[in-house]
Amino acid sequence: MSLLRELYQEVILDHNKNPRNFRIMEDATKHVEGYNPLCGDHYTIYVKMEGDVISDVSFQGAGCAISKSSASVMTSLLKGKSRKEAEQMFNDFHNLVKGELNAEENLETLGKLAAFAGVSEFPARVKCASLAWHTLHAALHDDAQRVTTE
Amino acid sequence: MEIASATYIEEKLKAPVPVESCRFHFPLLRRQVNGKPLVYFDNAATSQKPQVVIDAIMRYYHEENSNIHRGVHYLSTKATEAYEEARLKVQRFINARSIEEVIYVRGTTEAINLVATTYGRKNVSEGDEVLISAMEHHSNIVPWQMLCEERKATMHIIPMNDAGELLLDEYEQLLGERTKIVCLAHISNALGTINPIKRMIAAAHAKGIPVLIDGAQAMPHMRVDMQDLDCDFYAFSSHKMFGPTGVGVLYGKKELLNAMPPYQGGGDMIKSVTFEKTTYNDLPYKFEAGTPNIEGAIGLGAAIDYMKGMDLTAVAAYEHELLTYAAAKLLEIPGLRIIGTAKEKASVISFVLEGIHPHDIGTILDYEGIAIRTGHHCAQPVMQRFGVPATARASFAFYNTKEEVDVLVKAIYKVKEVLG
């Protein structure tokens, strides 16, 4: 049960039930669809930029608890961040869920993201956790309209 | 005269499938997963393999490994015999008229692709129609879609009701003058529905239309008889019927197969080759280019021997009992909905839990040692039809037990506790 509790932490359960910034943004600078064809998780990430700063970010879509809470936590952390800061968070998150970054040693930098440390014990779920982040990455890089994690 | 023996006979009649000894034949069922005894409920994806199948493959490599249909040496003769003997076992098992009607392929997917690219390309032209059902697996959709795109033909869909049963009146309406082939699942992998294919085949034949049946899900659960069904093509995979992966069978009526161009060119499928002209081999070799999956065919033969040792009517009855038991237990769980409630159903239960995504169910069940499938089951149109992004699917074989169903039910309550 303990490993499961580590995966489904309170933060994750809370954001899954009450996702933050869960709305369509009509005046978004950019929106990108993220899709995991194997499991059907499907989200759209909306970003509004003011110069180099993310002034607003939101999401819509459906998927499992891990993917939805990840998108929710991500949007709640990104407002007011620069592209560079967002990129750094993306890298940290990626390393965390792959088990390459120790959560306890980096609690300060990770903040709420640390809740996803348990994902690294469940390799089948890494893609769920990182879907929203990959989609955001595409939005910030202005490349794809649609990304998949396959 | 002894009461004990009468009771014993009665017990035998009551429990015609010796589940415990069957389980003993499958070594993988004895292992643990995440520290818990494995509960394997992902049989619709692939079945486990009995020791006799594993042994047959090992014996082939220990004693007979060699290329077939070529050498004059001892080993090549032995390997060819074993490979062809397995074909004979398949022919008898499915009651095909001759071994010429039994073509080895990689699996159901390749069998359907073979028919789409040979029979399909030859017989489907611009404006023609291909008729498939609303509950097909992607492998019985995409090859036809590709064909239709190439030939500027159209694909029509037999609709189904909310229980997951095909609408037969609408089906008969859809059988038109331009319909060149009907492609149907015998049993739906996502819903478990057993389609009334014999009746549907007869309806198509009344209008001179051939029928391909995707039998991947039917083979492990029932005895199929090609001559009784009278289908034109029947495709199935070894690995879902207790044999190894990488091999399957396309059954086809001889006259149709003879009229079809070859699928792939290469060795074994020819009689003679010059740079000017090649004469193709006879059936079934015409469709078997290159060195085939010899160990796979031998393993499939061993799986058929294993299945022939069982009373398949009793297996079907036992699996139905498991299905009924599981459905009743699952429906007691608040918020659980079963997708696919056809009257005629194989032992497959797709379900959703209100507010909880199937992947989260799958992860928590896995933690309890229970293997189920979660996702769209390669049947996205079925998911769209029922308005769900994915389902959790438990699928049973004769080696599963009611006790295992109880473990599943208990674990689903745990899912609700963790995520509720």
Coordinates of C-alpha atoms in Angstrom, one line a residue:
Chain A
M1 CA 0.0 0.0 0.0
S2 CA 2.8 2.4 0.8
L3 CA 4.1 2.5 -2.8
L4 CA 0.6 3.1 -4.0
R5 CA 0.1 5.9 -1.5
E6 CA 3.4 7.4 -2.8
L7 CA 2.0 7.3 -6.3
Y8 CA -1.5 8.6 -5.3
Q9 CA -0.4 11.4 -2.9
E10 CA -2.9 13.8 -1.4
V11 CA -1.7 16.6 -3.8
I12 CA -2.4 14.3 -6.8
L13 CA -5.8 13.2 -5.5
D14 CA -6.8 16.8 -4.8
H15 CA -5.8 18.1 -8.2
N16 CA -7.4 15.2 -9.9
K17 CA -10.7 15.9 -8.2
N18 CA -10.5 19.7 -8.4
P19 CA -8.3 20.5 -11.3
R20 CA -7.0 24.1 -11.2
N21 CA -7.0 26.3 -14.3
F22 CA -9.3 23.8 -16.0
R23 CA -10.8 26.0 -18.7
I24 CA -10.6 27.0 -22.3
M25 CA -8.7 30.3 -22.8
E26 CA -10.3 32.2 -25.6
D27 CA -7.5 34.8 -25.9
A28 CA -4.6 32.4 -25.6
T29 CA -1.4 33.2 -27.5
K30 CA -1.0 29.5 -28.3
H31 CA -2.8 26.3 -27.7
V32 CA -1.5 22.8 -28.3
E33 CA -3.1 19.4 -28.1
G34 CA -1.4 16.6 -26.3
Y35 CA -2.5 13.0 -26.9
N36 CA -1.4 9.6 -25.7
P37 CA -2.7 7.3 -28.4
L38 CA -2.0 4.1 -26.3
C39 CA -4.3 5.1 -23.4
G40 CA -6.4 7.9 -24.9
D41 CA -5.3 10.7 -22.5
H42 CA -6.1 13.9 -24.3
Y43 CA -5.5 17.5 -23.2
T44 CA -5.2 20.9 -24.7
I45 CA -2.8 23.3 -23.0
Y46 CA -3.5 27.1 -23.5
V47 CA -0.7 29.7 -22.9
K48 CA -0.9 33.4 -22.9
M49 CA 2.5 35.1 -23.2
E50 CA 3.4 38.7 -22.3
G51 CA 6.8 39.1 -23.8
D52 CA 8.9 36.3 -22.4
V53 CA 6.6 35.7 -19.4
I54 CA 3.7 33.2 -19.2
S55 CA 1.0 35.5 -18.0
D56 CA -1.7 32.8 -18.0
V57 CA -1.9 29.1 -18.6
S58 CA -4.9 26.7 -18.5
F59 CA -5.9 23.3 -19.8
Q60 CA -8.9 21.1 -20.9
G61 CA -9.3 17.5 -21.6
A62 CA -9.6 14.1 -20.0
G63 CA -7.3 11.3 -18.8
C64 CA -6.2 9.4 -15.7
A65 CA -5.6 10.9 -12.2
I66 CA -1.8 11.1 -12.9
S67 CA -2.1 13.0 -16.2
K68 CA -4.8 15.3 -15.0
S69 CA -3.2 16.2 -11.7
S70 CA 0.1 16.7 -13.4
A71 CA -1.5 19.2 -15.9
S72 CA -3.3 20.9 -13.0
V73 CA -0.2 21.3 -10.8
M74 CA 1.8 22.4 -13.8
T75 CA -0.6 25.2 -14.6
S76 CA -0.7 26.3 -11.0
L77 CA 3.1 26.7 -10.9
L78 CA 3.7 28.3 -14.2
K79 CA 1.9 31.6 -14.0
G80 CA 4.4 34.5 -14.0
K81 CA 7.3 32.3 -15.0
S82 CA 9.7 33.1 -17.8
R83 CA 10.3 30.6 -20.7
K84 CA 13.6 29.8 -19.2
E85 CA 12.2 29.1 -15.8
A86 CA 9.4 27.0 -17.3
E87 CA 12.0 25.0 -19.3
Q88 CA 14.0 24.4 -16.1
M89 CA 10.9 23.1 -14.3
F90 CA 10.1 20.8 -17.3
N91 CA 13.6 19.3 -17.0
D92 CA 13.4 18.9 -13.3
F93 CA 10.0 17.2 -13.6
H94 CA 11.2 15.0 -16.3
N95 CA 14.2 13.9 -14.3
L96 CA 12.1 13.4 -11.2
V97 CA 9.5 11.0 -12.8
K98 CA 12.3 9.1 -14.5
G99 CA 13.9 8.6 -11.1
E100 CA 17.0 10.6 -12.0
L101 CA 16.4 13.4 -9.5
N102 CA 16.1 12.8 -5.8
A103 CA 12.9 14.5 -4.5
E104 CA 14.0 14.8 -0.9
E105 CA 17.3 16.5 -1.8
N106 CA 15.6 18.9 -4.1
L107 CA 12.4 19.7 -2.1
E108 CA 12.9 23.4 -2.3
T109 CA 13.3 23.7 -6.0
L110 CA 10.6 21.1 -6.8
G111 CA 7.9 22.4 -4.5
K112 CA 4.6 20.8 -5.3
L113 CA 6.2 18.8 -8.2
A114 CA 7.8 16.6 -5.5
A115 CA 4.3 14.9 -5.2
F116 CA 5.1 13.1 -8.5
A117 CA 8.3 11.4 -7.2
G118 CA 6.3 8.1 -6.7
V119 CA 5.7 7.9 -10.5
S120 CA 9.3 6.7 -11.0
E121 CA 8.3 3.4 -9.3
F122 CA 5.6 2.9 -12.0
P123 CA 7.3 3.0 -15.4
A124 CA 4.0 2.4 -17.2
R125 CA 2.8 5.7 -15.8
V126 CA 5.7 8.1 -16.6
K127 CA 4.0 9.0 -19.9
C128 CA 0.8 9.9 -18.1
A129 CA 2.7 12.3 -15.8
S130 CA 4.7 14.0 -18.5
L131 CA 2.0 14.4 -21.2
A132 CA 1.0 17.9 -20.1
W133 CA 4.6 19.0 -19.8
H134 CA 5.6 17.8 -23.3
T135 CA 2.5 19.6 -24.6
L136 CA 3.6 22.8 -22.8
H137 CA 7.1 22.4 -24.2
A138 CA 5.7 22.3 -27.7
A139 CA 3.6 25.4 -27.0
L140 CA 6.6 27.3 -25.8
H141 CA 8.7 26.3 -28.8
D142 CA 6.0 27.2 -31.2
D143 CA 6.5 23.9 -33.1
A144 CA 3.8 21.3 -33.2
Q145 CA 0.0 21.8 -33.1
R146 CA -0.4 18.3 -31.6
V147 CA 2.1 16.2 -29.7
T148 CA 2.0 12.6 -28.6
T149 CA 4.0 10.8 -26.0
E150 CA 4.5 7.8 -28.2
Chain B
M1 CA -23.2 -50.2 -5.5
E2 CA -21.2 -47.9 -3.3
I3 CA -22.7 -44.6 -2.6
A4 CA -19.3 -42.9 -2.6
S5 CA -18.8 -43.8 -6.2
A6 CA -22.2 -42.5 -7.3
T7 CA -21.4 -39.2 -5.5
Y8 CA -18.0 -39.2 -7.2
I9 CA -19.6 -39.6 -10.7
E10 CA -22.1 -36.8 -9.8
E11 CA -19.2 -34.6 -8.7
K12 CA -17.4 -35.3 -12.0
L13 CA -20.5 -34.2 -13.9
K14 CA -20.9 -31.1 -11.9
A15 CA -17.3 -30.0 -12.4
P16 CA -16.5 -31.1 -15.9
V17 CA -13.5 -28.7 -16.2
P18 CA -10.8 -29.9 -13.8
V19 CA -9.6 -26.3 -13.1
E20 CA -7.0 -27.2 -10.5
S21 CA -5.2 -29.7 -12.7
C22 CA -5.6 -27.4 -15.7
R23 CA -3.9 -24.6 -13.7
F24 CA -1.1 -27.0 -13.0
H25 CA -0.4 -27.3 -16.7
F26 CA 0.3 -23.6 -17.0
P27 CA 3.6 -22.9 -15.2
L28 CA 3.3 -19.1 -15.3
L29 CA 0.1 -19.2 -13.3
R30 CA 2.1 -20.3 -10.3
R31 CA 4.2 -17.2 -10.1
Q32 CA 3.8 -14.1 -7.9
V33 CA 3.5 -10.5 -9.0
N34 CA 4.2 -7.7 -6.6
G35 CA 4.4 -10.3 -3.8
K36 CA 0.9 -11.5 -4.5
P37 CA -0.3 -14.7 -6.3
L38 CA -0.8 -13.7 -10.0
V39 CA -4.4 -13.3 -11.1
Y40 CA -4.3 -13.4 -14.8
F41 CA -7.4 -11.8 -16.3
D42 CA -5.8 -10.5 -19.6
N43 CA -6.6 -13.6 -21.7
A44 CA -8.2 -11.6 -24.5
A45 CA -4.9 -10.0 -25.1
T46 CA -2.9 -13.2 -24.9
S47 CA -3.4 -16.5 -23.2
Q48 CA -0.8 -18.3 -21.0
K49 CA 0.9 -21.4 -22.4
P50 CA 0.7 -24.9 -21.1
Q51 CA 3.9 -26.9 -20.4
V52 CA 3.2 -29.2 -23.4
V53 CA 3.4 -26.2 -25.8
I54 CA 6.6 -24.9 -24.2
D55 CA 8.0 -28.5 -24.4
A56 CA 7.1 -28.9 -28.0
I57 CA 9.0 -25.7 -28.9
M58 CA 12.0 -26.7 -26.8
R59 CA 12.0 -30.2 -28.3
Y60 CA 12.0 -28.8 -31.8
Y61 CA 15.2 -26.8 -31.1
H62 CA 16.8 -29.6 -29.2
E63 CA 16.1 -32.3 -31.7
E64 CA 14.8 -31.2 -35.1
N65 CA 15.8 -27.6 -35.8
S66 CA 16.4 -27.2 -39.6
N67 CA 14.9 -25.4 -42.5
I68 CA 11.8 -27.0 -44.1
H69 CA 10.8 -28.0 -47.7
R70 CA 14.3 -27.8 -48.9
G71 CA 16.9 -30.1 -47.6
V72 CA 17.1 -33.8 -48.4
H73 CA 18.9 -34.4 -45.1
Y74 CA 17.3 -36.1 -42.0
L75 CA 16.7 -33.0 -39.9
S76 CA 15.0 -31.0 -42.7
T77 CA 12.7 -34.0 -43.3
K78 CA 11.8 -34.2 -39.6
A79 CA 11.2 -30.4 -39.4
T80 CA 9.1 -30.4 -42.5
E81 CA 7.1 -33.3 -41.2
A82 CA 6.5 -31.6 -37.8
Y83 CA 5.5 -28.3 -39.6
E84 CA 3.1 -30.1 -41.9
E85 CA 1.7 -32.3 -39.2
A86 CA 0.7 -29.2 -37.3
R87 CA -1.1 -27.9 -40.4
L88 CA -3.0 -31.2 -40.5
K89 CA -4.0 -30.7 -36.9
V90 CA -5.3 -27.2 -37.6
Q91 CA -7.3 -28.5 -40.6
R92 CA -9.0 -31.2 -38.6
F93 CA -9.5 -28.9 -35.6
I94 CA -11.4 -26.3 -37.7
N95 CA -12.9 -28.9 -40.1
A96 CA -11.5 -27.3 -43.2
R97 CA -11.9 -29.5 -46.3
S98 CA -8.2 -29.9 -47.0
I99 CA -4.8 -28.7 -45.8
E100 CA -4.7 -26.5 -48.9
E101 CA -7.2 -24.3 -47.1
V102 CA -4.9 -23.7 -44.1
I103 CA -2.4 -20.9 -44.6
Y104 CA 0.2 -20.1 -42.0
V105 CA 0.6 -16.4 -41.3
R106 CA 2.0 -14.3 -38.5
G107 CA -1.4 -13.8 -36.8
T108 CA -4.9 -12.5 -37.3
T109 CA -3.7 -9.1 -38.4
E110 CA -1.5 -10.6 -41.2
A111 CA -4.3 -12.9 -42.3
I112 CA -6.7 -10.0 -42.8
N113 CA -4.0 -7.9 -44.5
L114 CA -3.4 -10.8 -46.8
V115 CA -7.1 -11.0 -47.9
A116 CA -7.3 -7.2 -48.2
T117 CA -4.3 -6.9 -50.4
T118 CA -4.9 -10.0 -52.6
Y119 CA -8.6 -10.7 -52.8
G120 CA -9.4 -7.1 -52.1
R121 CA -7.2 -5.5 -54.7
K122 CA -8.4 -7.9 -57.3
N123 CA -12.1 -7.6 -56.6
V124 CA -12.8 -4.2 -55.2
S125 CA -12.9 -1.3 -57.6
E126 CA -14.0 2.3 -57.7
G127 CA -17.5 2.8 -56.2
D128 CA -17.6 -0.7 -54.6
E129 CA -18.4 -1.2 -50.9
V130 CA -16.8 -3.1 -48.1
L131 CA -19.0 -3.8 -45.1
I132 CA -17.6 -4.2 -41.6
S133 CA -19.2 -4.0 -38.2
A134 CA -19.2 -1.2 -35.6
M135 CA -17.4 -3.5 -33.1
E136 CA -14.3 -4.4 -35.1
H137 CA -10.7 -4.4 -33.8
H138 CA -8.4 -2.0 -35.6
S139 CA -7.0 -5.0 -37.4
N140 CA -10.3 -5.5 -39.2
I141 CA -10.8 -1.8 -39.9
V142 CA -7.5 -0.4 -41.1
P143 CA -6.6 -2.9 -43.8
W144 CA -10.0 -2.3 -45.4
Q145 CA -9.7 1.5 -45.0
M146 CA -6.4 1.3 -46.8
L147 CA -7.9 -0.8 -49.5
C148 CA -10.9 1.5 -49.9
E149 CA -8.7 4.6 -50.1
E150 CA -6.6 3.0 -52.8
R151 CA -9.5 1.7 -54.9
K152 CA -11.8 4.7 -54.2
A153 CA -14.3 2.3 -52.6
T154 CA -16.4 3.1 -49.5
M155 CA -16.6 1.3 -46.2
H156 CA -20.0 0.8 -44.6
I157 CA -20.6 0.0 -41.0
I158 CA -23.1 -2.4 -39.5
P159 CA -24.5 -0.5 -36.4
M160 CA -25.0 -1.9 -32.9
N161 CA -27.4 -1.3 -30.1
D162 CA -26.6 -0.1 -26.6
A163 CA -26.0 -3.7 -25.4
G164 CA -23.4 -4.1 -28.0
E165 CA -25.4 -6.3 -30.4
L166 CA -25.3 -5.9 -34.2
L167 CA -28.6 -4.7 -35.7
L168 CA -29.3 -7.5 -38.1
D169 CA -32.2 -5.8 -40.0
E170 CA -29.9 -2.9 -40.8
Y171 CA -27.2 -5.4 -41.7
E172 CA -29.4 -7.0 -44.4
Q173 CA -30.2 -3.5 -45.7
L174 CA -26.6 -2.7 -46.1
L175 CA -25.8 -5.8 -48.2
G176 CA -26.0 -4.2 -51.6
E177 CA -25.1 -4.8 -55.2
R178 CA -21.8 -3.1 -54.8
T179 CA -20.8 -4.9 -51.5
K180 CA -17.7 -6.9 -52.4
I181 CA -17.0 -8.4 -49.0
V182 CA -18.3 -8.5 -45.4
C183 CA -15.7 -8.5 -42.6
L184 CA -16.9 -9.4 -39.1
A185 CA -15.6 -10.3 -35.7
H186 CA -16.8 -13.7 -34.4
I187 CA -16.4 -12.3 -30.9
S188 CA -15.8 -8.7 -30.0
N189 CA -12.5 -8.2 -28.1
A190 CA -13.8 -5.1 -26.3
L191 CA -17.4 -6.1 -25.6
G192 CA -17.4 -9.9 -25.5
T193 CA -20.4 -10.0 -27.9
I194 CA -20.7 -13.3 -29.8
N195 CA -22.1 -12.4 -33.2
P196 CA -24.6 -14.6 -34.9
I197 CA -22.1 -15.2 -37.7
K198 CA -23.7 -18.3 -39.2
R199 CA -26.9 -16.4 -39.9
M200 CA -25.0 -13.3 -41.1
I201 CA -22.8 -15.4 -43.5
A202 CA -26.0 -17.0 -44.9
A203 CA -27.5 -13.6 -45.5
A204 CA -24.4 -12.4 -47.3
H205 CA -24.2 -15.5 -49.4
A206 CA -27.8 -15.1 -50.4
K207 CA -26.6 -12.1 -52.3
G208 CA -23.4 -13.7 -53.5
I209 CA -21.1 -11.8 -51.1
P210 CA -18.2 -13.5 -49.5
V211 CA -17.5 -13.1 -45.7
L212 CA -14.3 -12.9 -43.7
I213 CA -14.5 -13.7 -40.0
D214 CA -12.0 -12.4 -37.5
G215 CA -11.9 -15.4 -35.2
A216 CA -9.1 -14.2 -32.9
Q217 CA -11.3 -14.1 -29.8
A218 CA -13.5 -17.1 -30.6
M219 CA -10.8 -19.8 -31.0
P220 CA -9.9 -20.1 -27.3
H221 CA -13.5 -20.4 -26.3
M222 CA -15.3 -22.6 -28.7
R223 CA -15.0 -25.2 -31.4
V224 CA -15.3 -23.6 -34.8
D225 CA -16.3 -25.6 -37.9
M226 CA -15.4 -24.0 -41.2
Q227 CA -17.8 -26.2 -43.2
D228 CA -20.7 -25.7 -40.9
L229 CA -20.1 -21.9 -40.7
D230 CA -19.5 -21.8 -44.5
C231 CA -17.5 -18.6 -44.2
D232 CA -15.1 -17.8 -47.0
F233 CA -12.2 -16.6 -44.9
Y234 CA -11.5 -17.2 -41.2
A235 CA -8.5 -15.6 -39.5
F236 CA -7.0 -16.4 -36.1
S237 CA -3.9 -16.2 -33.9
S238 CA -2.1 -19.0 -32.1
H239 CA -1.2 -16.9 -29.1
K240 CA -4.8 -16.3 -27.9
M241 CA -5.5 -20.1 -28.0
F242 CA -2.6 -21.2 -25.7
G243 CA 0.0 -21.4 -28.5
P244 CA 3.0 -19.3 -29.1
T245 CA 3.0 -15.7 -30.6
G246 CA 4.1 -14.9 -34.1
V247 CA 2.0 -17.5 -35.9
G248 CA -1.6 -17.7 -37.0
V249 CA -3.9 -19.1 -39.6
L250 CA -5.8 -17.8 -42.6
Y251 CA -8.5 -20.3 -43.6
G252 CA -9.9 -19.7 -47.0
K253 CA -12.1 -21.6 -49.4
K254 CA -9.9 -23.3 -52.0
E255 CA -11.6 -21.9 -55.0
L256 CA -11.2 -18.3 -53.7
L257 CA -7.6 -18.8 -52.6
N258 CA -6.7 -20.3 -56.0
A259 CA -8.2 -17.3 -57.8
M260 CA -6.2 -14.8 -55.6
P261 CA -2.8 -13.4 -56.6
P262 CA 0.1 -14.2 -54.2
Y263 CA 0.6 -12.0 -51.2
Q264 CA 4.4 -11.8 -50.9
G265 CA 7.0 -13.1 -53.4
G266 CA 10.0 -15.1 -52.4
G267 CA 11.2 -18.6 -51.7
D268 CA 8.8 -21.5 -51.1
M269 CA 5.9 -19.8 -52.9
I270 CA 7.2 -20.6 -56.4
K271 CA 7.3 -23.7 -58.6
S272 CA 9.9 -22.3 -61.0
V273 CA 11.6 -18.9 -61.5
T274 CA 13.3 -17.4 -64.5
F275 CA 14.0 -13.8 -65.0
E276 CA 11.2 -13.7 -67.5
K277 CA 8.5 -15.6 -65.6
T278 CA 7.7 -17.2 -62.3
T279 CA 5.2 -20.0 -61.8
Y280 CA 3.6 -19.9 -58.4
N281 CA 3.4 -22.8 -56.1
D282 CA 0.2 -24.7 -55.3
L283 CA -1.9 -24.0 -52.2
P284 CA -1.2 -23.4 -49.4
Y285 CA 2.5 -22.7 -50.2
K286 CA 1.5 -20.0 -52.7
F287 CA 0.9 -17.7 -49.7
E288 CA 3.9 -18.7 -47.6
A289 CA 6.9 -16.9 -48.9
G290 CA 10.2 -17.3 -47.1
T291 CA 11.2 -19.4 -44.1
P292 CA 8.1 -19.5 -41.9
N293 CA 7.7 -19.6 -38.2
I294 CA 8.4 -23.3 -37.9
E295 CA 8.6 -23.4 -34.1
G296 CA 5.4 -21.4 -34.0
A297 CA 3.5 -23.8 -36.2
I298 CA 4.7 -26.8 -34.1
G299 CA 3.7 -24.9 -30.9
L300 CA 0.3 -24.2 -32.3
G301 CA -0.1 -27.9 -33.1
A302 CA 0.7 -28.7 -29.5
A303 CA -1.8 -26.2 -28.3
I304 CA -4.5 -27.8 -30.5
D305 CA -3.6 -31.2 -29.1
Y306 CA -4.0 -29.7 -25.6
M307 CA -7.4 -28.2 -26.5
K308 CA -8.6 -31.4 -28.0
G309 CA -7.9 -33.1 -24.7
M310 CA -10.6 -30.9 -23.2
D311 CA -14.3 -31.0 -23.5
L312 CA -14.8 -27.6 -25.2
T313 CA -18.5 -27.6 -24.5
A314 CA -17.7 -27.9 -20.8
V315 CA -15.1 -25.2 -21.1
A316 CA -17.7 -22.9 -22.6
A317 CA -20.2 -23.7 -19.8
Y318 CA -17.6 -23.1 -17.1
E319 CA -16.4 -19.8 -18.7
H320 CA -20.1 -18.7 -18.9
E321 CA -20.5 -19.5 -15.2
L322 CA -17.4 -17.4 -14.4
L323 CA -18.7 -14.6 -16.5
T324 CA -22.1 -14.6 -14.8
Y325 CA -20.5 -14.8 -11.4
A326 CA -18.1 -12.0 -12.1
A327 CA -20.8 -9.7 -13.7
A328 CA -23.1 -10.1 -10.7
K329 CA -20.3 -9.4 -8.2
L330 CA -19.0 -6.4 -10.1
L331 CA -22.4 -4.9 -10.5
E332 CA -22.7 -4.8 -6.7
I333 CA -19.9 -2.2 -6.7
P334 CA -21.4 1.3 -6.6
G335 CA -20.5 3.4 -9.6
L336 CA -19.4 0.4 -11.7
R337 CA -20.9 0.1 -15.2
I338 CA -20.4 -2.8 -17.6
I339 CA -19.9 -1.9 -21.2
G340 CA -21.2 -4.6 -23.5
T341 CA -24.2 -6.5 -22.2
A342 CA -25.1 -8.7 -25.2
K343 CA -27.3 -11.7 -24.5
E344 CA -24.7 -13.9 -26.3
K345 CA -21.4 -13.1 -24.6
A346 CA -18.0 -14.6 -24.2
S347 CA -16.0 -14.3 -20.9
V348 CA -14.9 -10.7 -21.4
I349 CA -16.1 -7.9 -19.1
S350 CA -15.3 -4.3 -20.0
F351 CA -16.2 -1.9 -17.3
V352 CA -15.8 1.7 -16.1
L353 CA -15.9 3.1 -12.6
E354 CA -17.5 6.5 -12.1
G355 CA -15.0 9.2 -11.7
I356 CA -12.0 6.9 -11.9
H357 CA -9.9 6.5 -15.0
P358 CA -9.3 2.9 -16.2
H359 CA -5.5 3.4 -16.0
D360 CA -5.6 4.2 -12.4
I361 CA -7.7 1.1 -11.9
G362 CA -5.1 -0.9 -13.8
T363 CA -2.2 0.3 -11.7
I364 CA -3.9 -0.4 -8.4
L365 CA -5.0 -3.9 -9.5
D366 CA -1.5 -4.6 -10.8
Y367 CA -0.2 -3.8 -7.3
E368 CA -2.5 -6.5 -6.0
G369 CA -1.1 -9.0 -8.6
I370 CA -4.1 -8.8 -10.9
A371 CA -3.4 -8.4 -14.7
I372 CA -6.2 -6.7 -16.6
R373 CA -6.2 -4.7 -19.8
T374 CA -7.0 -1.0 -19.6
G375 CA -7.3 1.4 -22.6
H376 CA -9.2 1.4 -25.8
H377 CA -8.4 -2.3 -26.7
C378 CA -7.5 -1.3 -30.3
A379 CA -11.2 -0.6 -30.8
Q380 CA -11.4 3.1 -30.6
P381 CA -14.7 3.3 -32.6
V382 CA -16.3 1.0 -30.0
M383 CA -15.2 3.4 -27.2
Q384 CA -16.6 6.4 -29.2
R385 CA -19.9 4.5 -29.7
F386 CA -20.3 4.1 -25.9
G387 CA -18.9 7.5 -25.1
V388 CA -16.0 6.4 -22.9
P389 CA -12.3 7.2 -23.5
A390 CA -11.2 3.7 -22.3
T391 CA -12.4 0.8 -20.2
A392 CA -10.9 -1.7 -17.8
R393 CA -11.3 -5.2 -19.2
A394 CA -11.1 -8.5 -17.4
S395 CA -11.1 -11.5 -19.7
F396 CA -11.3 -15.1 -18.4
A397 CA -10.0 -18.5 -19.6
F398 CA -10.9 -21.9 -18.3
Y399 CA -8.0 -21.8 -15.9
N400 CA -9.5 -18.9 -14.0
T401 CA -11.5 -19.4 -10.8
K402 CA -14.3 -17.7 -8.8
E403 CA -11.8 -17.2 -6.0
E404 CA -9.8 -15.1 -8.4
V405 CA -12.9 -13.1 -9.3
D406 CA -13.3 -12.4 -5.6
V407 CA -9.8 -11.1 -5.4
L408 CA -10.6 -8.8 -8.3
V409 CA -13.8 -7.5 -6.7
K410 CA -11.9 -6.9 -3.4
A411 CA -9.2 -5.0 -5.2
I412 CA -11.7 -2.8 -7.0
Y413 CA -13.1 -1.7 -3.6
K414 CA -9.5 -0.8 -2.8
V415 CA -9.3 1.3 -6.0
K416 CA -12.3 3.2 -4.7
E417 CA -10.7 3.6 -1.3
V418 CA -7.4 5.0 -2.8
L419 CA -9.0 7.2 -5.4
G420 CA -12.6 7.7 -4.2

